[in-house]
PDB file of C-alpha atoms in Angstrom:
ATOM      1  CA  MET A   1       0.000   0.000   0.000  1.00  0.00           C
ATOM      2  CA  THR A   2       1.334   3.463  -0.896  1.00  0.00           C
ATOM      3  CA  ILE A   3       0.932   6.332   1.552  1.00  0.00           C
ATOM      4  CA  LEU A   4      -1.840   7.670  -0.723  1.00  0.00           C
ATOM      5  CA  ASP A   5      -3.715   4.344  -0.531  1.00  0.00           C
ATOM      6  CA  LYS A   6      -3.484   4.468   3.266  1.00  0.00           C
ATOM      7  CA  ILE A   7      -4.745   8.060   3.377  1.00  0.00           C
ATOM      8  CA  ILE A   8      -7.734   7.220   1.162  1.00  0.00           C
ATOM      9  CA  LYS A   9      -8.626   4.092   3.135  1.00  0.00           C
ATOM     10  CA  ASP A  10      -8.627   6.137   6.368  1.00  0.00           C
ATOM     11  CA  LYS A  11     -10.502   8.975   4.675  1.00  0.00           C
ATOM     12  CA  ARG A  12     -13.368   6.672   3.643  1.00  0.00           C
ATOM     13  CA  GLU A  13     -13.790   5.534   7.263  1.00  0.00           C
ATOM     14  CA  GLU A  14     -13.564   9.113   8.517  1.00  0.00           C
ATOM     15  CA  VAL A  15     -16.253  10.365   6.109  1.00  0.00           C
ATOM     16  CA  VAL A  16     -18.651   7.578   7.139  1.00  0.00           C
ATOM     17  CA  LEU A  17     -18.149   8.597  10.759  1.00  0.00           C
ATOM     18  CA  ARG A  18     -18.599  12.327  10.053  1.00  0.00           C
ATOM     19  CA  LYS A  19     -21.798  11.682   8.113  1.00  0.00           C
ATOM     20  CA  SER A  20     -23.232   9.781  11.066  1.00  0.00           C
ATOM     21  CA  LEU A  21     -22.418  12.668  13.430  1.00  0.00           C
ATOM     22  CA  ILE A  22     -23.464  15.695  11.353  1.00  0.00           C
ATOM     23  CA  PRO A  23     -26.368  15.276   8.925  1.00  0.00           C
ATOM     24  CA  VAL A  24     -26.359  17.091   5.562  1.00  0.00           C
ATOM     25  CA  ARG A  25     -29.289  19.203   6.701  1.00  0.00           C
ATOM     26  CA  GLN A  26     -27.229  20.634   9.553  1.00  0.00           C
ATOM     27  CA  LEU A  27     -24.410  21.586   7.159  1.00  0.00           C
ATOM     28  CA  GLU A  28     -26.875  23.292   4.813  1.00  0.00           C
ATOM     29  CA  GLN A  29     -28.296  25.340   7.688  1.00  0.00           C
ATOM     30  CA  SER A  30     -24.921  26.714   8.784  1.00  0.00           C
ATOM     31  CA  VAL A  31     -24.472  30.484   8.625  1.00  0.00           C
ATOM     32  CA  LEU A  32     -21.663  30.315   6.072  1.00  0.00           C
ATOM     33  CA  PHE A  33     -23.569  28.084   3.665  1.00  0.00           C
ATOM     34  CA  GLU A  34     -25.368  31.062   2.131  1.00  0.00           C
ATOM     35  CA  ARG A  35     -22.381  33.421   1.836  1.00  0.00           C
ATOM     36  CA  ASP A  36     -21.246  34.595  -1.608  1.00  0.00           C
ATOM     37  CA  THR A  37     -18.051  32.824  -2.523  1.00  0.00           C
ATOM     38  CA  ILE A  38     -14.967  34.546  -3.967  1.00  0.00           C
ATOM     39  CA  SER A  39     -13.481  33.134  -7.158  1.00  0.00           C
ATOM     40  CA  LEU A  40      -9.822  32.210  -6.827  1.00  0.00           C
ATOM     41  CA  ALA A  41      -9.603  31.610 -10.581  1.00  0.00           C
ATOM     42  CA  ASN A  42     -10.626  35.236 -11.273  1.00  0.00           C
ATOM     43  CA  LYS A  43      -8.133  36.535  -8.721  1.00  0.00           C
ATOM     44  CA  LEU A  44      -5.321  34.553 -10.340  1.00  0.00           C
ATOM     45  CA  ARG A  45      -6.253  35.785 -13.831  1.00  0.00           C
ATOM     46  CA  HIS A  46      -5.809  39.376 -12.693  1.00  0.00           C
ATOM     47  CA  SER A  47      -2.767  38.999 -10.459  1.00  0.00           C
ATOM     48  CA  ASP A  48       0.892  39.783 -11.104  1.00  0.00           C
ATOM     49  CA  THR A  49       2.125  37.212  -8.631  1.00  0.00           C
ATOM     50  CA  GLY A  50      -0.450  34.412  -8.445  1.00  0.00           C
ATOM     51  CA  ILE A  51       0.636  33.221  -5.010  1.00  0.00           C
ATOM     52  CA  ILE A  52      -1.626  30.758  -3.177  1.00  0.00           C
ATOM     53  CA  ALA A  53      -0.135  30.390   0.299  1.00  0.00           C
ATOM     54  CA  GLU A  54      -0.796  27.355   2.440  1.00  0.00           C
ATOM     55  CA  HIS A  55      -1.491  26.646   6.079  1.00  0.00           C
ATOM     56  CA  LYS A  56       0.058  23.254   6.767  1.00  0.00           C
ATOM     57  CA  ARG A  57       1.305  21.913  10.102  1.00  0.00           C
ATOM     58  CA  ARG A  58       2.885  18.678   8.942  1.00  0.00           C
ATOM     59  CA  SER A  59       2.941  16.199   6.076  1.00  0.00           C
ATOM     60  CA  PRO A  60       3.694  12.502   5.592  1.00  0.00           C
ATOM     61  CA  SER A  61       6.906  13.344   3.742  1.00  0.00           C
ATOM     62  CA  LYS A  62       8.174  16.074   6.085  1.00  0.00           C
ATOM     63  CA  SER A  63       6.611  15.169   9.460  1.00  0.00           C
ATOM     64  CA  VAL A  64       6.383  18.414  11.494  1.00  0.00           C
ATOM     65  CA  ILE A  65       6.625  21.679   9.534  1.00  0.00           C
ATOM     66  CA  ASN A  66       5.208  24.068  12.110  1.00  0.00           C
ATOM     67  CA  GLN A  67       2.847  23.308  14.999  1.00  0.00           C
ATOM     68  CA  GLY A  68       3.298  26.707  16.632  1.00  0.00           C
ATOM     69  CA  PHE A  69       1.363  29.134  14.420  1.00  0.00           C
ATOM     70  CA  ASN A  70      -2.274  29.868  14.984  1.00  0.00           C
ATOM     71  CA  VAL A  71      -4.437  29.942  11.895  1.00  0.00           C
ATOM     72  CA  GLN A  72      -5.858  33.427  12.484  1.00  0.00           C
ATOM     73  CA  ASP A  73      -2.395  34.997  12.499  1.00  0.00           C
ATOM     74  CA  VAL A  74      -1.344  33.090   9.396  1.00  0.00           C
ATOM     75  CA  ALA A  75      -4.530  34.074   7.514  1.00  0.00           C
ATOM     76  CA  LYS A  76      -4.204  37.751   8.472  1.00  0.00           C
ATOM     77  CA  GLY A  77      -0.504  37.714   7.645  1.00  0.00           C
ATOM     78  CA  TYR A  78      -1.102  36.174   4.224  1.00  0.00           C
ATOM     79  CA  GLU A  79      -3.833  38.698   3.453  1.00  0.00           C
ATOM     80  CA  ASP A  80      -1.592  41.622   4.465  1.00  0.00           C
ATOM     81  CA  ALA A  81       1.200  40.162   2.334  1.00  0.00           C
ATOM     82  CA  GLY A  82      -1.042  40.359  -0.737  1.00  0.00           C
ATOM     83  CA  VAL A  83      -1.415  36.678  -1.653  1.00  0.00           C
ATOM     84  CA  CYS A  84      -4.211  35.717  -4.082  1.00  0.00           C
ATOM     85  CA  GLY A  85      -5.643  32.953  -1.970  1.00  0.00           C
ATOM     86  CA  MET A  86      -5.026  30.663   0.975  1.00  0.00           C
ATOM     87  CA  SER A  87      -4.985  26.895   1.012  1.00  0.00           C
ATOM     88  CA  VAL A  88      -6.028  25.270   4.295  1.00  0.00           C
ATOM     89  CA  LEU A  89      -5.181  21.621   4.964  1.00  0.00           C
ATOM     90  CA  THR A  90      -8.140  20.007   6.733  1.00  0.00           C
ATOM     91  CA  ASP A  91      -6.877  16.419   6.988  1.00  0.00           C
ATOM     92  CA  GLY A  92      -6.202  15.590  10.638  1.00  0.00           C
ATOM     93  CA  LYS A  93      -4.389  12.273  10.724  1.00  0.00           C
ATOM     94  CA  TYR A  94      -1.649  12.957   8.175  1.00  0.00           C
ATOM     95  CA  PHE A  95      -1.448  16.755   8.031  1.00  0.00           C
ATOM     96  CA  GLY A  96      -2.581  17.902  11.473  1.00  0.00           C
ATOM     97  CA  GLY A  97      -5.361  20.082  10.062  1.00  0.00           C
ATOM     98  CA  SER A  98      -9.107  20.337  10.689  1.00  0.00           C
ATOM     99  CA  LEU A  99     -12.284  21.986   9.469  1.00  0.00           C
ATOM    100  CA  ASP A 100     -11.939  24.339  12.440  1.00  0.00           C
ATOM    101  CA  ASP A 101      -8.805  25.707  10.759  1.00  0.00           C
ATOM    102  CA  LEU A 102     -10.967  26.600   7.766  1.00  0.00           C
ATOM    103  CA  LEU A 103     -13.552  28.325   9.987  1.00  0.00           C
ATOM    104  CA  LEU A 104     -10.866  30.322  11.810  1.00  0.00           C
ATOM    105  CA  ALA A 105      -9.218  31.357   8.546  1.00  0.00           C
ATOM    106  CA  ARG A 106     -12.605  32.436   7.189  1.00  0.00           C
ATOM    107  CA  ALA A 107     -13.259  34.550  10.267  1.00  0.00           C
ATOM    108  CA  SER A 108      -9.830  36.197   9.971  1.00  0.00           C
ATOM    109  CA  CYS A 109      -9.492  37.189   6.312  1.00  0.00           C
ATOM    110  CA  ARG A 110     -11.337  37.921   3.081  1.00  0.00           C
ATOM    111  CA  LEU A 111      -9.114  35.815   0.835  1.00  0.00           C
ATOM    112  CA  PRO A 112     -10.512  33.039  -1.341  1.00  0.00           C
ATOM    113  CA  LEU A 113      -9.998  29.873   0.727  1.00  0.00           C
ATOM    114  CA  LEU A 114      -9.191  26.480  -0.750  1.00  0.00           C
ATOM    115  CA  ARG A 115     -10.165  23.435   1.272  1.00  0.00           C
ATOM    116  CA  LYS A 116      -7.121  21.191   0.727  1.00  0.00           C
ATOM    117  CA  GLU A 117      -8.455  17.719   1.325  1.00  0.00           C
ATOM    118  CA  PHE A 118      -8.673  14.228  -0.146  1.00  0.00           C
ATOM    119  CA  ILE A 119     -12.186  14.438  -1.547  1.00  0.00           C
ATOM    120  CA  ILE A 120     -13.914  11.118  -2.150  1.00  0.00           C
ATOM    121  CA  ASP A 121     -17.538  11.994  -1.305  1.00  0.00           C
ATOM    122  CA  GLU A 122     -19.873  14.891  -2.132  1.00  0.00           C
ATOM    123  CA  TYR A 123     -20.514  15.257   1.612  1.00  0.00           C
ATOM    124  CA  GLN A 124     -17.030  16.814   1.866  1.00  0.00           C
ATOM    125  CA  LEU A 125     -18.072  19.536  -0.591  1.00  0.00           C
ATOM    126  CA  LEU A 126     -21.035  20.413   1.631  1.00  0.00           C
ATOM    127  CA  GLU A 127     -18.636  20.529   4.592  1.00  0.00           C
ATOM    128  CA  ALA A 128     -16.329  22.832   2.635  1.00  0.00           C
ATOM    129  CA  LYS A 129     -19.156  25.213   1.821  1.00  0.00           C
ATOM    130  CA  ALA A 130     -20.484  25.149   5.405  1.00  0.00           C
ATOM    131  CA  HIS A 131     -17.049  26.001   6.810  1.00  0.00           C
ATOM    132  CA  GLY A 132     -16.386  28.984   4.548  1.00  0.00           C
ATOM    133  CA  ALA A 133     -14.377  27.537   1.645  1.00  0.00           C
ATOM    134  CA  ASP A 134     -14.510  29.135  -1.816  1.00  0.00           C
ATOM    135  CA  VAL A 135     -12.566  26.474  -3.683  1.00  0.00           C
ATOM    136  CA  ILE A 136     -12.235  22.715  -3.510  1.00  0.00           C
ATOM    137  CA  LEU A 137      -9.393  20.491  -4.624  1.00  0.00           C
ATOM    138  CA  LEU A 138      -9.996  17.326  -6.627  1.00  0.00           C
ATOM    139  CA  ILE A 139      -7.074  14.922  -7.024  1.00  0.00           C
ATOM    140  CA  ALA A 140      -7.140  13.016 -10.316  1.00  0.00           C
ATOM    141  CA  ALA A 141      -4.908  10.249  -8.929  1.00  0.00           C
ATOM    142  CA  ILE A 142      -7.639   9.078  -6.533  1.00  0.00           C
ATOM    143  CA  LEU A 143     -10.761   9.704  -8.650  1.00  0.00           C
ATOM    144  CA  THR A 144     -12.328   8.185 -11.749  1.00  0.00           C
ATOM    145  CA  GLN A 145     -13.415  10.366 -14.652  1.00  0.00           C
ATOM    146  CA  GLU A 146     -17.034   9.935 -13.474  1.00  0.00           C
ATOM    147  CA  ASP A 147     -16.069  11.056  -9.948  1.00  0.00           C
ATOM    148  CA  ILE A 148     -14.336  14.152 -11.290  1.00  0.00           C
ATOM    149  CA  LYS A 149     -17.370  15.054 -13.404  1.00  0.00           C
ATOM    150  CA  HIS A 150     -19.826  14.433 -10.567  1.00  0.00           C
ATOM    151  CA  PHE A 151     -17.887  16.301  -7.868  1.00  0.00           C
ATOM    152  CA  SER A 152     -16.926  19.244 -10.077  1.00  0.00           C
ATOM    153  CA  GLU A 153     -20.503  19.745 -11.306  1.00  0.00           C
ATOM    154  CA  PHE A 154     -21.790  19.447  -7.737  1.00  0.00           C
ATOM    155  CA  ALA A 155     -19.198  22.051  -6.637  1.00  0.00           C
ATOM    156  CA  LYS A 156     -20.356  24.444  -9.362  1.00  0.00           C
ATOM    157  CA  ARG A 157     -23.932  24.125  -8.079  1.00  0.00           C
ATOM    158  CA  LEU A 158     -22.602  25.164  -4.669  1.00  0.00           C
ATOM    159  CA  LYS A 159     -20.822  28.125  -6.351  1.00  0.00           C
ATOM    160  CA  LEU A 160     -17.411  26.721  -5.430  1.00  0.00           C
ATOM    161  CA  ASP A 161     -14.373  27.013  -7.695  1.00  0.00           C
ATOM    162  CA  VAL A 162     -12.715  23.736  -8.641  1.00  0.00           C
ATOM    163  CA  LEU A 163      -8.967  23.161  -8.738  1.00  0.00           C
ATOM    164  CA  LEU A 164      -8.156  19.780 -10.243  1.00  0.00           C
ATOM    165  CA  GLU A 165      -4.713  18.361  -9.508  1.00  0.00           C
ATOM    166  CA  VAL A 166      -2.818  16.090 -11.892  1.00  0.00           C
ATOM    167  CA  HIS A 167       0.613  14.461 -11.747  1.00  0.00           C
ATOM    168  CA  ASN A 168       0.985  13.127 -15.295  1.00  0.00           C
ATOM    169  CA  GLU A 169      -0.409  13.104 -18.823  1.00  0.00           C
ATOM    170  CA  ALA A 170      -2.820  10.192 -18.282  1.00  0.00           C
ATOM    171  CA  GLU A 171      -4.464  11.957 -15.336  1.00  0.00           C
ATOM    172  CA  LEU A 172      -4.705  15.171 -17.340  1.00  0.00           C
ATOM    173  CA  HIS A 173      -6.410  13.513 -20.318  1.00  0.00           C
ATOM    174  CA  LYS A 174      -9.122  11.909 -18.199  1.00  0.00           C
ATOM    175  CA  SER A 175      -9.758  15.149 -16.307  1.00  0.00           C
ATOM    176  CA  ILE A 176     -10.274  17.969 -18.782  1.00  0.00           C
ATOM    177  CA  MET A 177     -13.937  19.033 -18.637  1.00  0.00           C
ATOM    178  CA  PRO A 178     -15.849  22.323 -18.584  1.00  0.00           C
ATOM    179  CA  SER A 179     -16.830  22.100 -14.897  1.00  0.00           C
ATOM    180  CA  LEU A 180     -13.239  22.836 -13.779  1.00  0.00           C
ATOM    181  CA  ASP A 181     -11.818  26.317 -13.230  1.00  0.00           C
ATOM    182  CA  MET A 182      -8.162  25.597 -12.585  1.00  0.00           C
ATOM    183  CA  LEU A 183      -5.809  22.793 -13.508  1.00  0.00           C
ATOM    184  CA  GLY A 184      -3.040  22.224 -11.013  1.00  0.00           C
ATOM    185  CA  VAL A 185       0.100  20.328 -11.917  1.00  0.00           C
ATOM    186  CA  ASN A 186       1.705  18.770  -8.869  1.00  0.00           C
ATOM    187  CA  ASN A 187       5.460  18.547  -9.381  1.00  0.00           C
ATOM    188  CA  ARG A 188       5.748  15.903  -6.673  1.00  0.00           C
ATOM    189  CA  ASN A 189       5.854  12.271  -7.749  1.00  0.00           C
ATOM    190  CA  LEU A 190       3.349  10.538  -5.464  1.00  0.00           C
ATOM    191  CA  LYS A 191       5.268   7.265  -5.498  1.00  0.00           C
ATOM    192  CA  THR A 192       8.760   8.598  -4.780  1.00  0.00           C
ATOM    193  CA  PHE A 193       7.911  12.062  -3.347  1.00  0.00           C
ATOM    194  CA  ASP A 194      10.646  13.509  -5.611  1.00  0.00           C
ATOM    195  CA  VAL A 195       9.897  16.983  -6.940  1.00  0.00           C
ATOM    196  CA  SER A 196      10.673  18.308 -10.425  1.00  0.00           C
ATOM    197  CA  LEU A 197       9.448  21.469 -12.184  1.00  0.00           C
ATOM    198  CA  GLU A 198       9.820  19.577 -15.474  1.00  0.00           C
ATOM    199  CA  THR A 199       6.388  18.066 -14.768  1.00  0.00           C
ATOM    200  CA  SER A 200       4.774  21.525 -14.969  1.00  0.00           C
ATOM    201  CA  LYS A 201       6.740  22.428 -18.086  1.00  0.00           C
ATOM    202  CA  THR A 202       5.850  19.217 -19.920  1.00  0.00           C
ATOM    203  CA  LEU A 203       2.134  19.266 -19.096  1.00  0.00           C
ATOM    204  CA  SER A 204       1.597  22.995 -19.702  1.00  0.00           C
ATOM    205  CA  ALA A 205       1.235  22.588 -23.476  1.00  0.00           C
ATOM    206  CA  LEU A 206      -1.546  20.013 -22.983  1.00  0.00           C
ATOM    207  CA  ILE A 207      -3.743  22.244 -20.803  1.00  0.00           C
ATOM    208  CA  PRO A 208      -6.287  24.290 -22.794  1.00  0.00           C
ATOM    209  CA  ASP A 209      -6.165  28.052 -22.192  1.00  0.00           C
ATOM    210  CA  ASP A 210      -9.749  28.094 -20.840  1.00  0.00           C
ATOM    211  CA  PHE A 211      -8.320  26.887 -17.523  1.00  0.00           C
ATOM    212  CA  VAL A 212      -6.123  28.801 -15.114  1.00  0.00           C
ATOM    213  CA  LYS A 213      -2.867  26.850 -14.833  1.00  0.00           C
ATOM    214  CA  VAL A 214      -1.518  26.343 -11.339  1.00  0.00           C
ATOM    215  CA  SER A 215       1.830  24.816 -10.428  1.00  0.00           C
ATOM    216  CA  GLU A 216       2.104  23.023  -7.067  1.00  0.00           C
ATOM    217  CA  SER A 217       4.990  21.641  -4.969  1.00  0.00           C
ATOM    218  CA  GLY A 218       8.650  22.494  -5.155  1.00  0.00           C
ATOM    219  CA  ILE A 219       8.095  26.226  -5.582  1.00  0.00           C
ATOM    220  CA  SER A 220      10.401  27.584  -2.936  1.00  0.00           C
ATOM    221  CA  ASN A 221      12.080  30.466  -4.731  1.00  0.00           C
ATOM    222  CA  ILE A 222      11.353  33.296  -7.130  1.00  0.00           C
ATOM    223  CA  GLU A 223      13.388  31.623  -9.882  1.00  0.00           C
ATOM    224  CA  ALA A 224      10.890  28.746  -9.988  1.00  0.00           C
ATOM    225  CA  ILE A 225       8.044  31.188 -10.666  1.00  0.00           C
ATOM    226  CA  LYS A 226      10.016  33.110 -13.287  1.00  0.00           C
ATOM    227  CA  THR A 227      10.799  29.800 -14.986  1.00  0.00           C
ATOM    228  CA  LEU A 228       7.145  28.722 -15.082  1.00  0.00           C
ATOM    229  CA  LYS A 229       5.414  31.983 -16.066  1.00  0.00           C
ATOM    230  CA  PRO A 230       6.412  31.693 -19.770  1.00  0.00           C
ATOM    231  CA  TYR A 231       4.667  28.291 -19.757  1.00  0.00           C
ATOM    232  CA  GLY A 232       1.358  30.018 -19.005  1.00  0.00           C
ATOM    233  CA  TYR A 233       1.149  29.412 -15.262  1.00  0.00           C
ATOM    234  CA  GLN A 234      -0.868  32.044 -13.393  1.00  0.00           C
ATOM    235  CA  GLY A 235      -1.072  30.342  -9.999  1.00  0.00           C
ATOM    236  CA  PHE A 236       1.670  29.040  -7.712  1.00  0.00           C
ATOM    237  CA  LEU A 237       0.808  27.037  -4.615  1.00  0.00           C
ATOM    238  CA  ILE A 238       3.446  27.504  -1.931  1.00  0.00           C
ATOM    239  CA  GLY A 239       3.109  25.160   1.006  1.00  0.00           C
ATOM    240  CA  GLU A 240       6.050  24.567   3.277  1.00  0.00           C
ATOM    241  CA  ASN A 241       8.160  27.550   2.268  1.00  0.00           C
ATOM    242  CA  PHE A 242       6.270  30.143   4.347  1.00  0.00           C
ATOM    243  CA  MET A 243       5.145  27.763   7.084  1.00  0.00           C
ATOM    244  CA  LYS A 244       8.639  26.672   8.071  1.00  0.00           C
ATOM    245  CA  THR A 245       9.707  30.239   8.938  1.00  0.00           C
ATOM    246  CA  GLU A 246       9.220  32.211  12.178  1.00  0.00           C
ATOM    247  CA  ASN A 247       6.436  34.305  10.599  1.00  0.00           C
ATOM    248  CA  ALA A 248       4.499  32.905   7.641  1.00  0.00           C
ATOM    249  CA  GLY A 249       2.823  36.211   6.704  1.00  0.00           C
ATOM    250  CA  GLU A 250       6.044  38.184   6.858  1.00  0.00           C
ATOM    251  CA  SER A 251       7.942  35.659   4.740  1.00  0.00           C
ATOM    252  CA  ALA A 252       5.101  35.679   2.169  1.00  0.00           C
ATOM    253  CA  LYS A 253       5.287  39.474   2.114  1.00  0.00           C
ATOM    254  CA  GLN A 254       9.049  39.494   1.485  1.00  0.00           C
ATOM    255  CA  PHE A 255       8.656  36.815  -1.188  1.00  0.00           C
ATOM    256  CA  ILE A 256       5.971  38.808  -3.023  1.00  0.00           C
ATOM    257  CA  GLU A 257       7.948  42.067  -2.752  1.00  0.00           C
ATOM    258  CA  SER A 258      11.055  40.496  -4.267  1.00  0.00           C
ATOM    259  CA  LEU A 259       8.920  38.887  -6.967  1.00  0.00           C
TER     260      LEU A 259
END
């Protein structure tokens, strides 16, 4: 079993449990369910920098990144720094996140928020909406073409933006459909965890221009962004780089200023 297989197996059990505790009706009645969402795709189209900054405490490949920050400070700091959007990890077991992190981020900033999660059930989209997310992530590696279609169309009905993540050409070909807003290329090989920007370069030509192109993983310096911009990338997801510093917001600010 790969680490991804393990995560998905645990996620299925977790979702069954969550569904039994909080019925759909309760999610739909939450205060945030009716709020107008903010489009991350539109923000990225009109941005000079395209930075999506992440809140991430730990990961299976890096163990602890930063347990000390509180989400409110990170969200405020990112907003002051001028990022386009914020990605919030909500997986507890492997990444140390929670839906409460999403709620706290929502209460602390007006950025478009991405729920970064392993989505395998439409219930998780209702959770995202009820906890203040504007964008959901779909991972092609764990979903069938039918899943991608179903979840992305369901997300559009909830007025959520959809970022679809691919790792290779096969995943990209099965995924391209009109119900997506952004196509994210993850430069990390899920089997080896090695990172290479070549993945983004190679796949860029195969992504139609209707979609905002986002590059994810391995973007830790300004050179990486300058390298990828000519390939049509408008969004850059930066995870560990800001979180492993003393002050995530301040390091995002310096990064954006030098960019």
